[in-house]
Structure formats: C-alpha cells, structure tokens
Amino acid sequence: MIKKPVTIKLRDGLDARPIALLVQEASQYSSHVYIEVADKKVNAKSIMGMMSLTMGEGDEFTVVADGEDEEAAVAGVERFLSEQK
C-alpha cells in the first residue's frame, strides 16, 4: 500500500468534468485507488463518491493505492492533478 499527499493544481479545482477524467485515470489501474480528505475515504474509481468531495485549487488530500500497480496508480493520479489546465 502506498499513500502520497497531493495538492490540487487545477485552476478551477475538481468540478464535474475533471472528476470524470480523474475517475477514468484511476480506473486504468487494477489497484484499489482511494482519495482521503480529512475523515473521508472515497473510491477514486467511483464518480458518485468523487462528486461528494468538494476540493479546489491548492487543497491537499492523500492518494492511497493498494495492488500490483499501486506505484503507477499514485503517479498517474498525481500527474493528472498536476498537469490538467
């Protein structure tokens, strides 16, 4: 299991379109991928779960991945949140 703190660098934060793209990114991996914010832990492959989070540019959370491609999963989610405009 890998846990990595990530800061959102998306200018408009996570609204519907970036969340849908983030779910697609997380779904590419066989590992279980979660987003932890405060006391919430949400499956990053669940559009409804991700929509329940309100996160904006500069907000911090933890990406958690567990499985055979966990390193790639964490790196992919972090890259998505760092490079999208």
mmCIF file of N, CA and C in Angstrom, residues 20-70:
data_model
loop_
_atom_site.group_PDB
_atom_site.id
_atom_site.type_symbol
_atom_site.label_atom_id
_atom_site.label_comp_id
_atom_site.label_asym_id
_atom_site.label_seq_id
_atom_site.Cartn_x
_atom_site.Cartn_y
_atom_site.Cartn_z
ATOM 1 N N ALA A 20 -14.715 13.443 -13.709
ATOM 2 C CA ALA A 20 -14.952 12.335 -14.643
ATOM 3 C C ALA A 20 -13.628 11.854 -15.244
ATOM 4 N N LEU A 21 -12.752 12.782 -15.602
ATOM 5 C CA LEU A 21 -11.456 12.410 -16.160
ATOM 6 C C LEU A 21 -10.560 11.746 -15.118
ATOM 7 N N LEU A 22 -10.644 12.209 -13.876
ATOM 8 C CA LEU A 22 -9.871 11.592 -12.799
ATOM 9 C C LEU A 22 -10.341 10.162 -12.549
ATOM 10 N N VAL A 23 -11.642 9.944 -12.572
ATOM 11 C CA VAL A 23 -12.192 8.582 -12.402
ATOM 12 C C VAL A 23 -11.693 7.690 -13.540
ATOM 13 N N GLN A 24 -11.653 8.208 -14.759
ATOM 14 C CA GLN A 24 -11.127 7.433 -15.890
ATOM 15 C C GLN A 24 -9.661 7.089 -15.673
ATOM 16 N N GLU A 25 -8.894 8.055 -15.192
ATOM 17 C CA GLU A 25 -7.474 7.807 -14.914
ATOM 18 C C GLU A 25 -7.319 6.709 -13.869
ATOM 19 N N ALA A 26 -8.023 6.823 -12.760
ATOM 20 C CA ALA A 26 -7.906 5.838 -11.677
ATOM 21 C C ALA A 26 -8.377 4.458 -12.127
ATOM 22 N N SER A 27 -9.368 4.421 -13.007
ATOM 23 C CA SER A 27 -9.938 3.150 -13.453
ATOM 24 C C SER A 27 -8.998 2.367 -14.374
ATOM 25 N N GLN A 28 -7.947 2.986 -14.859
ATOM 26 C CA GLN A 28 -6.979 2.298 -15.721
ATOM 27 C C GLN A 28 -6.126 1.296 -14.955
ATOM 28 N N TYR A 29 -6.128 1.402 -13.641
ATOM 29 C CA TYR A 29 -5.238 0.582 -12.822
ATOM 30 C C TYR A 29 -6.011 -0.528 -12.121
ATOM 31 N N SER A 30 -5.364 -1.665 -11.948
ATOM 32 C CA SER A 30 -6.024 -2.781 -11.267
ATOM 33 C C SER A 30 -6.022 -2.599 -9.748
ATOM 34 N N SER A 31 -5.152 -1.750 -9.245
ATOM 35 C CA SER A 31 -5.085 -1.488 -7.804
ATOM 36 C C SER A 31 -6.346 -0.785 -7.315
ATOM 37 N N HIS A 32 -6.617 -0.932 -6.037
ATOM 38 C CA HIS A 32 -7.664 -0.148 -5.389
ATOM 39 C C HIS A 32 -7.071 1.245 -5.196
ATOM 40 N N VAL A 33 -7.806 2.285 -5.600
ATOM 41 C CA VAL A 33 -7.316 3.656 -5.504
ATOM 42 C C VAL A 33 -8.345 4.473 -4.727
ATOM 43 N N TYR A 34 -7.877 5.168 -3.687
ATOM 44 C CA TYR A 34 -8.759 5.963 -2.842
ATOM 45 C C TYR A 34 -8.206 7.367 -2.688
ATOM 46 N N ILE A 35 -9.103 8.300 -2.416
ATOM 47 C CA ILE A 35 -8.748 9.674 -2.073
ATOM 48 C C ILE A 35 -9.185 9.881 -0.630
ATOM 49 N N GLU A 36 -8.253 10.306 0.214
ATOM 50 C CA GLU A 36 -8.562 10.591 1.615
ATOM 51 C C GLU A 36 -8.499 12.101 1.835
ATOM 52 N N VAL A 37 -9.593 12.645 2.350
ATOM 53 C CA VAL A 37 -9.672 14.065 2.687
ATOM 54 C C VAL A 37 -10.256 14.152 4.087
ATOM 55 N N ALA A 38 -9.501 14.732 4.993
ATOM 56 C CA ALA A 38 -9.924 14.823 6.399
ATOM 57 C C ALA A 38 -10.321 13.428 6.880
ATOM 58 N N ASP A 39 -11.583 13.236 7.244
ATOM 59 C CA ASP A 39 -12.008 11.931 7.770
ATOM 60 C C ASP A 39 -12.761 11.106 6.724
ATOM 61 N N LYS A 40 -12.726 11.526 5.447
ATOM 62 C CA LYS A 40 -13.409 10.804 4.377
ATOM 63 C C LYS A 40 -12.417 9.987 3.561
ATOM 64 N N LYS A 41 -12.835 8.791 3.159
ATOM 65 C CA LYS A 41 -12.047 7.954 2.259
ATOM 66 C C LYS A 41 -12.985 7.533 1.134
ATOM 67 N N VAL A 42 -12.672 7.972 -0.103
ATOM 68 C CA VAL A 42 -13.557 7.767 -1.235
ATOM 69 C C VAL A 42 -12.842 6.964 -2.319
ATOM 70 N N ASN A 43 -13.556 6.019 -2.902
ATOM 71 C CA ASN A 43 -13.030 5.237 -4.012
ATOM 72 C C ASN A 43 -12.842 6.171 -5.206
ATOM 73 N N ALA A 44 -11.604 6.306 -5.695
ATOM 74 C CA ALA A 44 -11.310 7.214 -6.802
ATOM 75 C C ALA A 44 -11.883 6.720 -8.125
ATOM 76 N N LYS A 45 -12.373 5.486 -8.159
ATOM 77 C CA LYS A 45 -12.978 4.935 -9.377
ATOM 78 C C LYS A 45 -14.491 5.121 -9.381
ATOM 79 N N SER A 46 -15.026 5.761 -8.346
ATOM 80 C CA SER A 46 -16.467 5.972 -8.219
ATOM 81 C C SER A 46 -16.820 7.430 -8.511
ATOM 82 N N ILE A 47 -17.541 7.647 -9.592
ATOM 83 C CA ILE A 47 -17.917 9.017 -9.947
ATOM 84 C C ILE A 47 -18.778 9.651 -8.864
ATOM 85 N N MET A 48 -19.705 8.889 -8.312
ATOM 86 C CA MET A 48 -20.579 9.435 -7.267
ATOM 87 C C MET A 48 -19.787 9.749 -5.991
ATOM 88 N N GLY A 49 -18.880 8.873 -5.626
ATOM 89 C CA GLY A 49 -18.052 9.122 -4.451
ATOM 90 C C GLY A 49 -17.194 10.359 -4.623
ATOM 91 N N MET A 50 -16.586 10.490 -5.798
ATOM 92 C CA MET A 50 -15.728 11.642 -6.053
ATOM 93 C C MET A 50 -16.528 12.933 -6.106
ATOM 94 N N MET A 51 -17.754 12.872 -6.615
ATOM 95 C CA MET A 51 -18.598 14.072 -6.668
ATOM 96 C C MET A 51 -18.975 14.542 -5.261
ATOM 97 N N SER A 52 -18.895 13.654 -4.279
ATOM 98 C CA SER A 52 -19.246 14.038 -2.912
ATOM 99 C C SER A 52 -18.162 14.896 -2.255
ATOM 100 N N LEU A 53 -16.993 14.942 -2.860
ATOM 101 C CA LEU A 53 -15.895 15.752 -2.332
ATOM 102 C C LEU A 53 -15.943 17.150 -2.940
ATOM 103 N N THR A 54 -15.627 18.133 -2.135
ATOM 104 C CA THR A 54 -15.508 19.499 -2.657
ATOM 105 C C THR A 54 -14.065 19.935 -2.455
ATOM 106 N N MET A 55 -13.337 19.971 -3.568
ATOM 107 C CA MET A 55 -11.921 20.306 -3.493
ATOM 108 C C MET A 55 -11.604 21.339 -4.556
ATOM 109 N N GLY A 56 -10.811 22.333 -4.166
ATOM 110 C CA GLY A 56 -10.427 23.388 -5.085
ATOM 111 C C GLY A 56 -8.920 23.462 -5.240
ATOM 112 N N GLU A 57 -8.483 24.364 -6.099
ATOM 113 C CA GLU A 57 -7.057 24.550 -6.331
ATOM 114 C C GLU A 57 -6.344 24.845 -5.011
ATOM 115 N N GLY A 58 -5.245 24.148 -4.771
ATOM 116 C CA GLY A 58 -4.464 24.343 -3.564
ATOM 117 C C GLY A 58 -4.855 23.430 -2.412
ATOM 118 N N ASP A 59 -6.009 22.766 -2.518
ATOM 119 C CA ASP A 59 -6.425 21.838 -1.464
ATOM 120 C C ASP A 59 -5.526 20.607 -1.475
ATOM 121 N N GLU A 60 -5.308 20.053 -0.289
ATOM 122 C CA GLU A 60 -4.463 18.877 -0.166
ATOM 123 C C GLU A 60 -5.287 17.671 0.257
ATOM 124 N N PHE A 61 -4.884 16.510 -0.221
ATOM 125 C CA PHE A 61 -5.503 15.253 0.155
ATOM 126 C C PHE A 61 -4.454 14.160 -0.008
ATOM 127 N N THR A 62 -4.815 12.940 0.313
ATOM 128 C CA THR A 62 -3.900 11.821 0.198
ATOM 129 C C THR A 62 -4.442 10.818 -0.814
ATOM 130 N N VAL A 63 -3.578 10.405 -1.739
ATOM 131 C CA VAL A 63 -3.920 9.338 -2.671
ATOM 132 C C VAL A 63 -3.409 8.039 -2.057
ATOM 133 N N VAL A 64 -4.287 7.038 -1.986
ATOM 134 C CA VAL A 64 -3.932 5.734 -1.430
ATOM 135 C C VAL A 64 -4.164 4.698 -2.513
ATOM 136 N N ALA A 65 -3.172 3.867 -2.774
ATOM 137 C CA ALA A 65 -3.330 2.787 -3.752
ATOM 138 C C ALA A 65 -2.801 1.499 -3.148
ATOM 139 N N ASP A 66 -3.492 0.407 -3.447
ATOM 140 C CA ASP A 66 -3.100 -0.897 -2.938
ATOM 141 C C ASP A 66 -3.338 -1.931 -4.032
ATOM 142 N N GLY A 67 -2.261 -2.555 -4.481
ATOM 143 C CA GLY A 67 -2.370 -3.571 -5.518
ATOM 144 C C GLY A 67 -1.071 -3.692 -6.293
ATOM 145 N N GLU A 68 -1.119 -4.489 -7.353
ATOM 146 C CA GLU A 68 0.111 -4.776 -8.080
ATOM 147 C C GLU A 68 0.671 -3.588 -8.854
ATOM 148 N N ASP A 69 -0.164 -2.636 -9.251
ATOM 149 C CA ASP A 69 0.338 -1.455 -9.963
ATOM 150 C C ASP A 69 0.116 -0.171 -9.150
ATOM 151 N N GLU A 70 0.241 -0.306 -7.828
ATOM 152 C CA GLU A 70 -0.047 0.820 -6.930
ATOM 153 C C GLU A 70 0.844 2.029 -7.183
#
